[in-house]
């Protein structure tokens, strides 16, 4: 490639954010379709690509990976992750917190407590992200989840009404950004009231502008007022704003509404352009150009990074994109990185700490040493979260736990029985390892486990009134554990289309339901609660991680004491 062409690509490359595994080697990639090889990463970062979004690995390994990526670049990088439920949601060994919607339910009972918890949540997330070399947290979700059938937002939202969602999201971002990271309000102008998944198709949101002003936009206004550093676009079609282009590619949405009316002058980043809502309709290059034309500053996860770079360069040469437009985005990126450094320095002064100052250097300075923590040669968080963050994780689980009925009847379980667990899939199921409390604690009282995960023989009969084929499940009492929540790429809100209400009635009629545990979706819990007989032990937790399992099952009378349950912190 000629020198001049290389220089043109290098000039636009900082506006791209590509996907990488948090693991160090190519063989450890979990999603090779999207996660670039090390050779590709090294080449693109050397060419000037300015950001990387990471997923997977242990917390300690992520610290090394951040340093590795920085060493491949001659400029400061934006290193980010979707850590909406704490850094441990994506990187093992860090704090995995309850989903944000749990705080929305707490807020209904005690707003002051919920707001304080949301800020601590942000502090924990920002502090741990920065300690591992990340400088950009892709949260908070500012969508209002007022549609229980929403398959993609669901428990990721902070609330089901705009006041709650906005107040808690603002509290979170104040806490996180005070720790020296950038936050990102998403998904603008609001993805909460959709029943389809933009990872798979382009949702249509047919609300009027008046309705958007009343429901969808207030949390984003609050986030902007609270100083959020970046805003992420939504892959939605909103005819009241733009009848032709999805929000991510619409000047009416990004420039006219977000920039001009809402007055936001920070970084605007697209949602992942590789998602079917965009890549299924536009090529990788054209999508990137349309996004920048619309007012985006950063292009996240283009389907083909080289095609995106070539298309942006071609658009500049043809005059379709102006050089002034390019320079404005580059300047916003520079200011965001400078803001990150300034916030980090203020945090250091406030805490009097010097060891954590090395964390930001991983992302900002290629020559920085691997971050160390006292007594831990493998780096930050290799010994787990600090005591204050462990306490926060436990408090959030306990405050959001709901239960009813008496404890499990141990005499009913004396002869054995069935631990019937429903999960979306056994693949990529981090909360259900071989040592998960949902498996171990029922086994301690003699229950054998049967997993329903859409694999193997069907558990369903053809009788809608008695949908479980009980003869296939074996004899004895049943502890029913349902892990249900909205998840991207699943196309549904999780379990909502499965006949669990009828199955619950069927098990009770047969005298076989020993207890019920629902993890994740409050909507399924709300549906099943009225059907439960008063003698049935039942509980709900918004969290699905091991700590939540241990606390919920302990509340039903199984296994660990409260003190022992605190050991489940992965």
Coordinates of C-alpha atoms in Angstrom, one line a residue:
X1 CA 0.0 0.0 0.0
X2 CA 1.4 3.4 -1.0
X3 CA 2.6 5.7 1.8
X4 CA -0.1 8.3 1.2
X5 CA -2.9 5.7 1.3
X6 CA -1.5 4.3 4.6
X7 CA -1.4 7.8 6.1
X8 CA -5.0 8.4 5.1
X9 CA -6.1 5.1 6.8
X10 CA -4.1 6.0 9.9
X11 CA -5.8 9.3 10.1
X12 CA -9.3 7.8 10.3
X13 CA -8.4 4.6 12.1
X14 CA -8.7 6.1 15.7
X15 CA -12.4 6.2 15.1
X16 CA -12.8 2.4 15.0
X17 CA -13.3 0.2 18.0
X18 CA -12.7 -3.5 17.2
X19 CA -13.6 -6.7 19.2
X20 CA -11.0 -8.9 20.9
X21 CA -10.9 -11.7 23.4
X22 CA -9.7 -10.9 26.9
X23 CA -7.6 -14.0 26.7
X24 CA -4.0 -13.7 25.6
X25 CA -3.9 -16.4 22.9
X26 CA -5.9 -17.0 19.7
X27 CA -6.8 -20.5 20.8
X28 CA -8.7 -19.2 23.8
X29 CA -11.1 -17.0 21.8
X30 CA -14.7 -17.8 22.6
X31 CA -16.3 -16.0 19.7
X32 CA -13.8 -16.3 16.8
X33 CA -16.5 -15.0 14.4
X34 CA -16.2 -11.5 16.0
X35 CA -12.9 -11.6 17.9
X36 CA -9.9 -10.8 15.8
X37 CA -6.8 -12.8 15.9
X38 CA -3.7 -11.4 17.5
X39 CA -2.1 -10.9 14.1
X40 CA -5.1 -8.9 12.9
X41 CA -5.2 -6.9 16.1
X42 CA -1.5 -6.1 16.1
X43 CA -1.7 -5.0 12.5
X44 CA -4.8 -2.8 13.0
X45 CA -3.5 -1.2 16.2
X46 CA -0.2 -0.4 14.4
X47 CA -2.3 1.2 11.7
X48 CA -3.9 3.5 14.3
X49 CA -7.2 1.7 15.2
X50 CA -8.1 3.5 18.4
X51 CA -10.1 1.2 20.6
X52 CA -10.8 -2.4 21.6
X53 CA -13.8 -3.9 23.2
X54 CA -13.0 -7.0 25.3
X55 CA -14.9 -10.1 26.5
X56 CA -13.8 -13.1 28.5
X57 CA -10.8 -14.1 30.6
X58 CA -10.0 -13.9 34.3
X59 CA -9.5 -10.5 35.9
X60 CA -5.8 -11.1 36.3
X61 CA -5.4 -12.1 32.6
X62 CA -7.3 -9.1 31.5
X63 CA -4.7 -6.9 33.2
X64 CA -2.0 -8.6 31.1
X65 CA -4.1 -8.4 28.0
X66 CA -4.6 -4.6 28.4
X67 CA -0.9 -4.1 28.6
X68 CA -0.3 -6.3 25.6
X69 CA -2.8 -4.3 23.5
X70 CA -1.3 -1.0 24.6
X71 CA 2.1 -2.2 23.6
X72 CA 0.9 -2.8 20.0
X73 CA -0.3 0.8 19.6
X74 CA 1.6 4.1 19.4
X75 CA -1.3 6.0 20.7
X76 CA -3.5 5.9 23.9
X77 CA -6.3 3.4 23.4
X78 CA -9.9 3.3 24.5
X79 CA -10.2 -0.1 26.1
X80 CA -13.8 -1.0 27.0
X81 CA -16.2 -3.8 28.0
X82 CA -19.9 -4.4 28.6
X83 CA -19.7 -4.7 32.3
X84 CA -23.2 -3.6 33.1
X85 CA -23.4 -6.0 36.1
X86 CA -19.9 -5.4 37.5
X87 CA -16.6 -6.4 36.0
X88 CA -17.1 -10.0 37.2
X89 CA -20.0 -10.4 34.8
X90 CA -17.4 -10.7 32.0
X91 CA -14.1 -11.3 33.8
X92 CA -13.9 -14.1 36.4
X93 CA -12.6 -13.1 39.8
X94 CA -13.9 -9.5 39.8
X95 CA -17.2 -8.4 41.4
X96 CA -20.3 -9.9 39.8
X97 CA -23.3 -7.8 40.9
X98 CA -27.0 -8.2 40.6
X99 CA -28.6 -6.8 37.4
X100 CA -29.4 -3.1 37.5
X101 CA -33.2 -3.8 37.4
X102 CA -32.8 -5.2 40.9
X103 CA -32.1 -1.7 42.2
X104 CA -35.1 -0.4 40.4
X105 CA -37.2 -2.7 42.6
X106 CA -35.3 -1.5 45.7
X107 CA -35.9 2.1 44.6
X108 CA -39.7 1.5 44.8
X109 CA -39.3 0.7 48.5
X110 CA -36.6 3.1 49.5
X111 CA -35.3 5.6 47.0
X112 CA -32.5 6.9 49.1
X113 CA -31.0 3.5 49.8
X114 CA -31.3 2.5 46.1
X115 CA -29.5 5.7 45.0
X116 CA -26.7 5.1 47.5
X117 CA -26.3 1.5 46.3
X118 CA -26.3 2.6 42.6
X119 CA -23.4 5.0 43.3
X120 CA -21.5 2.3 45.2
X121 CA -22.2 0.0 42.3
X122 CA -20.7 2.5 39.9
X123 CA -17.7 3.0 42.2
X124 CA -17.1 -0.7 42.3
X125 CA -17.4 -1.1 38.6
X126 CA -15.2 1.9 37.8
X127 CA -12.5 1.0 40.3
X128 CA -12.2 -2.6 39.2
X129 CA -12.3 -1.7 35.5
X130 CA -9.6 0.8 35.9
X131 CA -7.5 -1.6 38.0
X132 CA -7.5 -4.0 35.0
X133 CA -6.6 -1.5 32.4
X134 CA -10.0 -0.6 31.1
X135 CA -10.8 3.1 30.8
X136 CA -14.3 2.9 29.3
X137 CA -17.3 1.2 30.9
X138 CA -20.1 0.6 28.4
X139 CA -22.9 1.5 30.8
X140 CA -25.2 2.5 32.2
X141 CA -28.2 1.3 30.2
X142 CA -30.6 4.3 30.2
X143 CA -33.4 2.4 28.5
X144 CA -36.7 2.2 30.4
X145 CA -37.8 -1.4 30.5
X146 CA -41.5 -0.9 30.4
X147 CA -42.1 -3.9 28.2
X148 CA -41.8 -7.3 30.1
X149 CA -41.4 -9.1 26.7
X150 CA -38.3 -7.1 25.8
X151 CA -35.7 -9.7 24.8
X152 CA -32.6 -7.6 24.8
X153 CA -32.9 -5.0 27.6
X154 CA -34.9 -6.6 30.3
X155 CA -33.0 -6.8 33.6
X156 CA -30.1 -4.7 32.2
X157 CA -32.3 -1.5 32.7
X158 CA -32.2 0.4 35.9
X159 CA -35.9 0.9 36.0
X160 CA -39.3 0.4 34.5
X161 CA -40.3 4.1 34.6
X162 CA -38.2 7.1 33.4
X163 CA -37.8 8.7 36.8
X164 CA -36.3 5.5 38.4
X165 CA -34.2 4.6 35.4
X166 CA -32.8 8.1 35.1
X167 CA -32.0 8.7 38.7
X168 CA -30.3 5.3 39.2
X169 CA -28.3 5.5 36.0
X170 CA -27.1 8.9 36.9
X171 CA -26.0 7.7 40.3
X172 CA -24.1 4.8 38.8
X173 CA -22.3 6.9 36.3
X174 CA -21.3 9.5 38.9
X175 CA -19.8 6.8 41.0
X176 CA -18.0 5.1 38.1
X177 CA -16.6 8.2 36.4
X178 CA -15.3 9.4 39.8
X179 CA -13.0 6.4 39.7
X180 CA -11.4 7.6 36.5
X181 CA -13.2 5.7 33.7
X182 CA -15.5 7.0 31.0
X183 CA -19.2 5.8 31.1
X184 CA -21.6 5.3 28.2
X185 CA -25.4 6.0 28.3
X186 CA -27.1 3.5 26.0
X187 CA -29.1 2.8 23.8
X188 CA -30.1 6.2 22.5
X189 CA -32.9 7.2 22.0
X190 CA -34.4 4.3 24.0
X191 CA -34.6 0.5 23.5
X192 CA -36.8 -0.4 26.4
X193 CA -40.2 -0.8 24.7
X194 CA -39.3 -3.3 22.0
X195 CA -40.3 -6.9 21.7
X196 CA -37.6 -7.9 19.1
X197 CA -33.9 -8.1 19.4
X198 CA -31.7 -5.7 17.4
X199 CA -28.9 -8.4 17.5
X200 CA -31.2 -10.4 15.1
X201 CA -33.4 -7.9 13.4
X202 CA -34.3 -4.2 13.1
X203 CA -37.0 -3.3 15.8
X204 CA -39.6 -0.8 14.9
X205 CA -40.6 1.7 17.7
X206 CA -43.7 3.5 16.5
X207 CA -44.1 6.0 19.3
X208 CA -44.9 9.6 18.8
X209 CA -42.3 12.3 19.6
X210 CA -44.5 13.3 22.5
X211 CA -44.3 9.8 23.9
X212 CA -40.5 9.7 23.4
X213 CA -40.2 13.0 25.3
X214 CA -42.2 11.5 28.2
X215 CA -40.8 8.0 28.5
X216 CA -37.6 7.3 26.5
X217 CA -35.6 10.5 26.6
X218 CA -35.7 11.6 30.3
X219 CA -33.0 9.1 31.5
X220 CA -30.7 10.3 28.7
X221 CA -31.3 13.9 29.7
X222 CA -30.4 13.0 33.3
X223 CA -27.2 11.1 32.2
X224 CA -26.1 14.1 30.1
X225 CA -26.8 16.5 33.0
X226 CA -24.7 14.2 35.2
X227 CA -21.8 14.5 32.8
X228 CA -21.8 11.2 31.0
X229 CA -18.8 11.0 28.7
X230 CA -20.3 9.0 25.9
X231 CA -23.7 7.9 24.4
X232 CA -24.3 4.7 22.5
X233 CA -26.8 4.6 19.6
X234 CA -29.7 2.1 19.3
X235 CA -30.3 0.0 16.2
X236 CA -34.0 1.0 16.0
X237 CA -36.3 2.4 13.4
X238 CA -38.3 5.4 14.8
X239 CA -40.6 6.8 12.1
X240 CA -41.5 9.8 14.2
X241 CA -37.9 10.8 14.0
X242 CA -36.7 9.3 10.8
X243 CA -38.9 7.1 8.6
X244 CA -36.0 5.7 6.6
X245 CA -32.8 5.2 8.6
X246 CA -32.3 3.4 11.9
X247 CA -31.2 5.7 14.7
X248 CA -27.6 4.6 14.5
X249 CA -27.4 5.9 10.9
X250 CA -29.8 8.9 11.2
X251 CA -28.7 12.5 11.3
X252 CA -32.1 13.4 12.6
X253 CA -31.5 11.3 15.7
X254 CA -27.8 11.8 16.3
X255 CA -27.2 15.3 15.1
X256 CA -30.6 17.1 15.4
X257 CA -31.9 15.4 18.5
X258 CA -28.9 14.3 20.5
X259 CA -26.4 17.0 19.6
X260 CA -28.6 20.0 19.0
X261 CA -31.7 19.5 21.2
X262 CA -30.2 17.6 24.1
X263 CA -26.9 19.5 23.9
X264 CA -24.6 16.5 24.1
X265 CA -21.1 17.3 23.0
X266 CA -19.3 14.1 24.2
X267 CA -18.4 11.0 22.3
X268 CA -21.2 9.3 20.3
X269 CA -20.5 5.7 19.6
X270 CA -22.5 3.3 17.5
X271 CA -23.8 0.0 19.0
X272 CA -22.0 -2.9 17.4
X273 CA -22.4 -2.6 13.6
X274 CA -21.9 -6.3 13.2
X275 CA -25.4 -6.8 14.6
X276 CA -28.0 -8.1 12.1
X277 CA -30.2 -5.0 12.4
X278 CA -27.3 -3.1 10.5
X279 CA -25.1 -5.7 8.9
X280 CA -28.1 -7.4 7.3
X281 CA -29.1 -4.2 5.5
X282 CA -25.8 -2.4 4.8
X283 CA -22.3 -3.4 4.0
X284 CA -19.6 -3.0 6.6
X285 CA -18.1 0.0 4.7
X286 CA -21.4 1.8 4.0
X287 CA -22.7 1.3 7.5
X288 CA -19.5 3.0 8.9
X289 CA -19.8 5.9 6.6
X290 CA -23.5 6.4 7.2
X291 CA -22.9 6.4 11.0
X292 CA -20.2 9.1 10.8
X293 CA -22.4 11.1 8.4
X294 CA -25.2 10.9 11.0
X295 CA -23.1 12.3 13.8
X296 CA -21.4 9.3 15.4
X297 CA -17.8 9.7 16.4
X298 CA -16.7 6.1 17.0
X299 CA -17.6 3.0 15.0
X300 CA -18.0 0.0 17.2
X301 CA -17.3 -3.5 15.9
X302 CA -17.7 -3.0 12.1
X303 CA -18.4 -6.3 10.4
X304 CA -15.1 -5.8 8.5
X305 CA -12.6 -3.3 9.9
X306 CA -10.6 -3.0 6.7
X307 CA -13.7 -2.4 4.6
X308 CA -14.9 0.2 7.1
X309 CA -11.5 2.1 6.9
X310 CA -11.4 2.0 3.1
X311 CA -15.0 3.3 2.9
X312 CA -14.4 6.1 5.3
X313 CA -11.2 7.2 3.4
X314 CA -13.1 7.0 0.1
X315 CA -16.0 9.1 1.6
X316 CA -13.4 11.8 2.7
X317 CA -11.8 11.8 -0.7
X318 CA -15.1 12.1 -2.5
X319 CA -16.3 15.0 -0.2
X320 CA -19.1 12.9 1.2
X321 CA -17.5 13.3 4.7
X322 CA -15.7 16.6 5.4
X323 CA -12.3 16.8 7.0
X324 CA -13.8 19.2 9.6
X325 CA -16.2 16.4 10.5
X326 CA -13.4 13.9 11.0
X327 CA -11.3 16.4 13.0
X328 CA -14.3 17.1 15.3
X329 CA -14.6 13.4 16.2
X330 CA -10.9 13.0 16.7
X331 CA -10.9 16.0 19.0
X332 CA -13.8 14.5 21.1
X333 CA -11.8 11.3 21.4
X334 CA -8.7 13.2 22.5
X335 CA -10.7 15.2 25.1
X336 CA -12.4 12.0 26.4
X337 CA -9.0 10.4 27.0
X338 CA -7.7 13.6 28.7
X339 CA -10.8 13.7 30.9
X340 CA -10.1 10.1 31.8
X341 CA -6.6 10.9 32.9
X342 CA -7.8 13.9 34.9
X343 CA -10.5 12.0 36.7
X344 CA -8.0 9.2 37.5
X345 CA -5.6 11.8 39.0
X346 CA -8.3 13.3 41.1
X347 CA -9.3 9.9 42.3
X348 CA -5.7 9.2 43.4
X349 CA -5.5 12.4 45.3
X350 CA -8.8 11.7 47.0
X351 CA -7.9 8.2 48.1
X352 CA -4.2 8.9 48.8
X353 CA -3.4 5.8 46.9
X354 CA -0.3 5.4 44.6
X355 CA -0.5 1.8 43.7
X356 CA -3.8 2.1 41.7
X357 CA -2.3 4.9 39.6
X358 CA -0.5 2.2 37.6
X359 CA -3.8 0.8 36.4
X360 CA -4.5 3.6 33.9
X361 CA -1.0 3.4 32.6
X362 CA -1.7 0.0 31.2
X363 CA -4.1 1.5 28.7
X364 CA -2.4 4.9 28.3
X365 CA 1.3 3.9 28.2
X366 CA 2.6 0.9 26.4
X367 CA 5.7 0.7 28.5
X368 CA 3.8 0.5 31.8
X369 CA 4.6 -2.4 34.1
X370 CA 1.9 -5.0 34.8
X371 CA -0.3 -3.7 37.6
X372 CA 0.6 -5.3 40.9
X373 CA -1.5 -5.6 44.0
X374 CA 0.0 -6.1 47.4
X375 CA 1.0 -9.7 48.0
X376 CA -0.3 -10.7 44.5
X377 CA 2.3 -11.2 41.8
X378 CA -0.3 -12.0 39.2
X379 CA -1.8 -8.5 39.4
X380 CA -4.9 -6.7 40.5
X381 CA -7.9 -8.8 41.6
X382 CA -6.1 -12.1 41.4
X383 CA -7.0 -12.5 45.1
X384 CA -10.5 -11.4 44.4
X385 CA -12.5 -8.2 45.1
X386 CA -11.6 -6.0 48.1
X387 CA -13.7 -6.5 51.2
X388 CA -15.9 -3.5 50.6
X389 CA -16.9 -4.7 47.1
X390 CA -17.6 -8.2 48.4
X391 CA -19.8 -6.7 51.0
X392 CA -21.6 -4.6 48.4
X393 CA -22.2 -7.7 46.2
X394 CA -23.7 -9.6 49.2
X395 CA -25.9 -6.6 50.3
X396 CA -27.3 -6.2 46.8
X397 CA -28.2 -9.9 46.7
X398 CA -29.8 -9.9 50.1
X399 CA -31.8 -6.7 49.6
X400 CA -33.2 -7.9 46.3
X401 CA -34.1 -11.4 47.4
X402 CA -37.8 -12.1 47.7
X403 CA -39.3 -15.3 49.3
X404 CA -42.6 -16.7 50.4
X405 CA -43.9 -19.8 52.1
X406 CA -42.2 -22.0 54.7
X407 CA -38.7 -23.5 54.4
X408 CA -38.3 -26.6 52.3
X409 CA -39.9 -29.7 53.9
X410 CA -36.8 -31.8 54.6
X411 CA -39.0 -34.9 55.3
X412 CA -40.4 -34.6 51.8
X413 CA -36.9 -34.7 50.4
X414 CA -35.7 -37.6 52.6
X415 CA -36.2 -40.2 50.0
X416 CA -34.5 -38.3 47.2
X417 CA -36.1 -36.5 44.3
X418 CA -35.3 -34.2 41.4
X419 CA -33.5 -30.9 41.1
X420 CA -35.0 -29.7 37.8
X421 CA -33.1 -26.7 36.4
X422 CA -34.0 -24.7 33.4
X423 CA -31.3 -22.7 31.6
X424 CA -31.2 -21.0 28.2
X425 CA -28.2 -23.1 27.1
X426 CA -25.5 -25.2 28.7
X427 CA -23.0 -23.5 26.3
X428 CA -21.7 -20.2 27.6
X429 CA -23.4 -20.6 31.0
X430 CA -20.9 -19.0 33.4
X431 CA -23.2 -19.1 36.4
X432 CA -23.7 -22.9 36.3
X433 CA -20.2 -24.4 36.7
X434 CA -19.8 -27.8 38.2
X435 CA -19.4 -26.2 41.7
X436 CA -22.5 -23.9 41.4
X437 CA -24.7 -23.9 44.6
X438 CA -27.7 -24.6 42.4
X439 CA -26.2 -28.0 41.7
X440 CA -24.3 -28.7 44.9
X441 CA -26.7 -27.7 47.6
X442 CA -29.7 -29.8 46.4
X443 CA -27.3 -32.7 45.9
X444 CA -26.4 -32.5 49.6
X445 CA -30.0 -33.5 50.5
X446 CA -30.1 -36.3 47.9
X447 CA -31.7 -34.6 44.9
X448 CA -30.5 -35.7 41.5
X449 CA -30.2 -33.0 38.8
X450 CA -31.9 -32.8 35.5
X451 CA -31.0 -29.9 33.2
X452 CA -33.5 -28.5 30.7
X453 CA -31.5 -26.5 28.1
X454 CA -33.1 -27.1 24.8
X455 CA -30.8 -30.1 24.3
X456 CA -31.5 -33.8 24.6
X457 CA -35.0 -35.5 25.0
X458 CA -37.8 -33.0 25.2
X459 CA -39.3 -32.6 28.7
X460 CA -42.6 -31.5 27.2
X461 CA -45.7 -33.6 26.6
X462 CA -48.4 -32.6 24.1
X463 CA -50.9 -31.8 26.9
X464 CA -51.1 -28.0 27.4
X465 CA -52.7 -28.5 30.8
X466 CA -49.9 -30.9 31.9
X467 CA -47.0 -29.9 29.8
X468 CA -44.2 -31.7 31.7
X469 CA -43.7 -35.3 30.7
X470 CA -43.2 -36.4 34.3
X471 CA -42.6 -40.1 33.3
X472 CA -39.4 -38.9 31.5
X473 CA -38.2 -37.0 34.6
X474 CA -38.2 -39.8 37.1
X475 CA -40.0 -40.1 40.5
X476 CA -39.9 -38.1 43.7
X477 CA -40.4 -34.4 44.8
X478 CA -39.2 -31.7 42.5
X479 CA -37.2 -28.6 43.3
X480 CA -37.8 -26.4 40.3
X481 CA -35.1 -23.8 39.5
X482 CA -35.7 -21.4 36.6
X483 CA -32.8 -19.3 35.3
X484 CA -34.7 -16.9 33.0
X485 CA -33.8 -13.4 31.8
X486 CA -33.6 -11.5 28.6
X487 CA -30.4 -12.2 26.7
X488 CA -29.1 -10.8 23.4
X489 CA -29.3 -13.2 20.4
X490 CA -32.0 -15.4 22.1
X491 CA -34.9 -13.6 20.4
X492 CA -37.2 -13.8 23.5
X493 CA -37.3 -12.5 27.0
X494 CA -36.3 -15.9 28.3
X495 CA -38.8 -18.6 29.3
X496 CA -41.8 -16.4 28.7
X497 CA -43.0 -18.6 25.9
X498 CA -42.6 -21.8 27.9
X499 CA -45.6 -23.2 29.8
X500 CA -44.1 -22.8 33.3
X501 CA -47.4 -21.6 34.8
X502 CA -49.1 -24.8 33.7
X503 CA -46.1 -26.9 34.7
X504 CA -46.2 -25.4 38.2
X505 CA -49.9 -26.2 38.5
X506 CA -49.3 -29.7 37.2
X507 CA -46.5 -30.4 39.7
X508 CA -48.6 -29.1 42.6
X509 CA -51.6 -31.2 41.6
X510 CA -49.4 -34.3 41.5
X511 CA -48.1 -33.4 45.0
X512 CA -44.5 -33.3 43.7
X513 CA -43.5 -29.6 43.9
X514 CA -41.1 -29.2 46.8
X515 CA -40.0 -25.7 46.1
X516 CA -39.5 -23.0 43.4
X517 CA -36.5 -20.8 42.7
X518 CA -36.6 -18.1 40.0
X519 CA -33.4 -16.3 39.0
X520 CA -33.3 -13.3 36.7
X521 CA -36.7 -12.2 35.4
X522 CA -39.0 -10.5 37.8
X523 CA -41.8 -11.0 35.2
X524 CA -41.8 -14.8 35.4
X525 CA -41.7 -14.6 39.2
X526 CA -44.7 -12.2 39.2
X527 CA -46.5 -14.6 36.9
X528 CA -45.9 -17.7 39.0
X529 CA -46.3 -16.3 42.5
X530 CA -50.1 -16.2 42.6
X531 CA -50.2 -19.9 41.5
X532 CA -48.2 -21.1 44.4
X533 CA -49.9 -23.0 47.2
X534 CA -49.1 -21.5 50.7
X535 CA -47.2 -24.6 51.7
X536 CA -44.6 -24.3 48.9
X537 CA -41.2 -22.8 49.6
X538 CA -40.4 -20.3 46.9
X539 CA -37.9 -17.4 46.3
X540 CA -36.7 -15.0 43.6
X541 CA -33.4 -13.4 43.0
X542 CA -32.6 -11.0 40.1
X543 CA -29.0 -12.3 40.1
X544 CA -28.1 -15.7 38.6
X545 CA -24.5 -15.9 39.8
X546 CA -23.3 -18.4 42.4
X547 CA -23.6 -15.8 45.3
X548 CA -27.3 -15.3 44.4
X549 CA -27.9 -19.1 44.2
X550 CA -26.3 -19.7 47.6
X551 CA -28.3 -16.9 49.3
X552 CA -31.6 -17.9 47.7
X553 CA -31.2 -21.6 48.5
X554 CA -30.1 -20.8 52.1
X555 CA -33.2 -18.7 52.5
X556 CA -35.2 -21.8 51.5
X557 CA -33.4 -23.9 54.1
X558 CA -30.7 -25.6 52.0
X559 CA -27.0 -25.8 52.6
X560 CA -24.7 -23.1 53.7
X561 CA -25.1 -20.7 56.6
X562 CA -25.1 -17.0 55.8
X563 CA -21.4 -16.8 56.6
X564 CA -20.6 -19.8 54.4
X565 CA -22.6 -18.4 51.6
X566 CA -20.4 -15.4 51.4
X567 CA -17.7 -17.7 49.9
X568 CA -19.7 -17.9 46.6
X569 CA -18.3 -14.6 45.1
X570 CA -17.3 -15.6 41.6

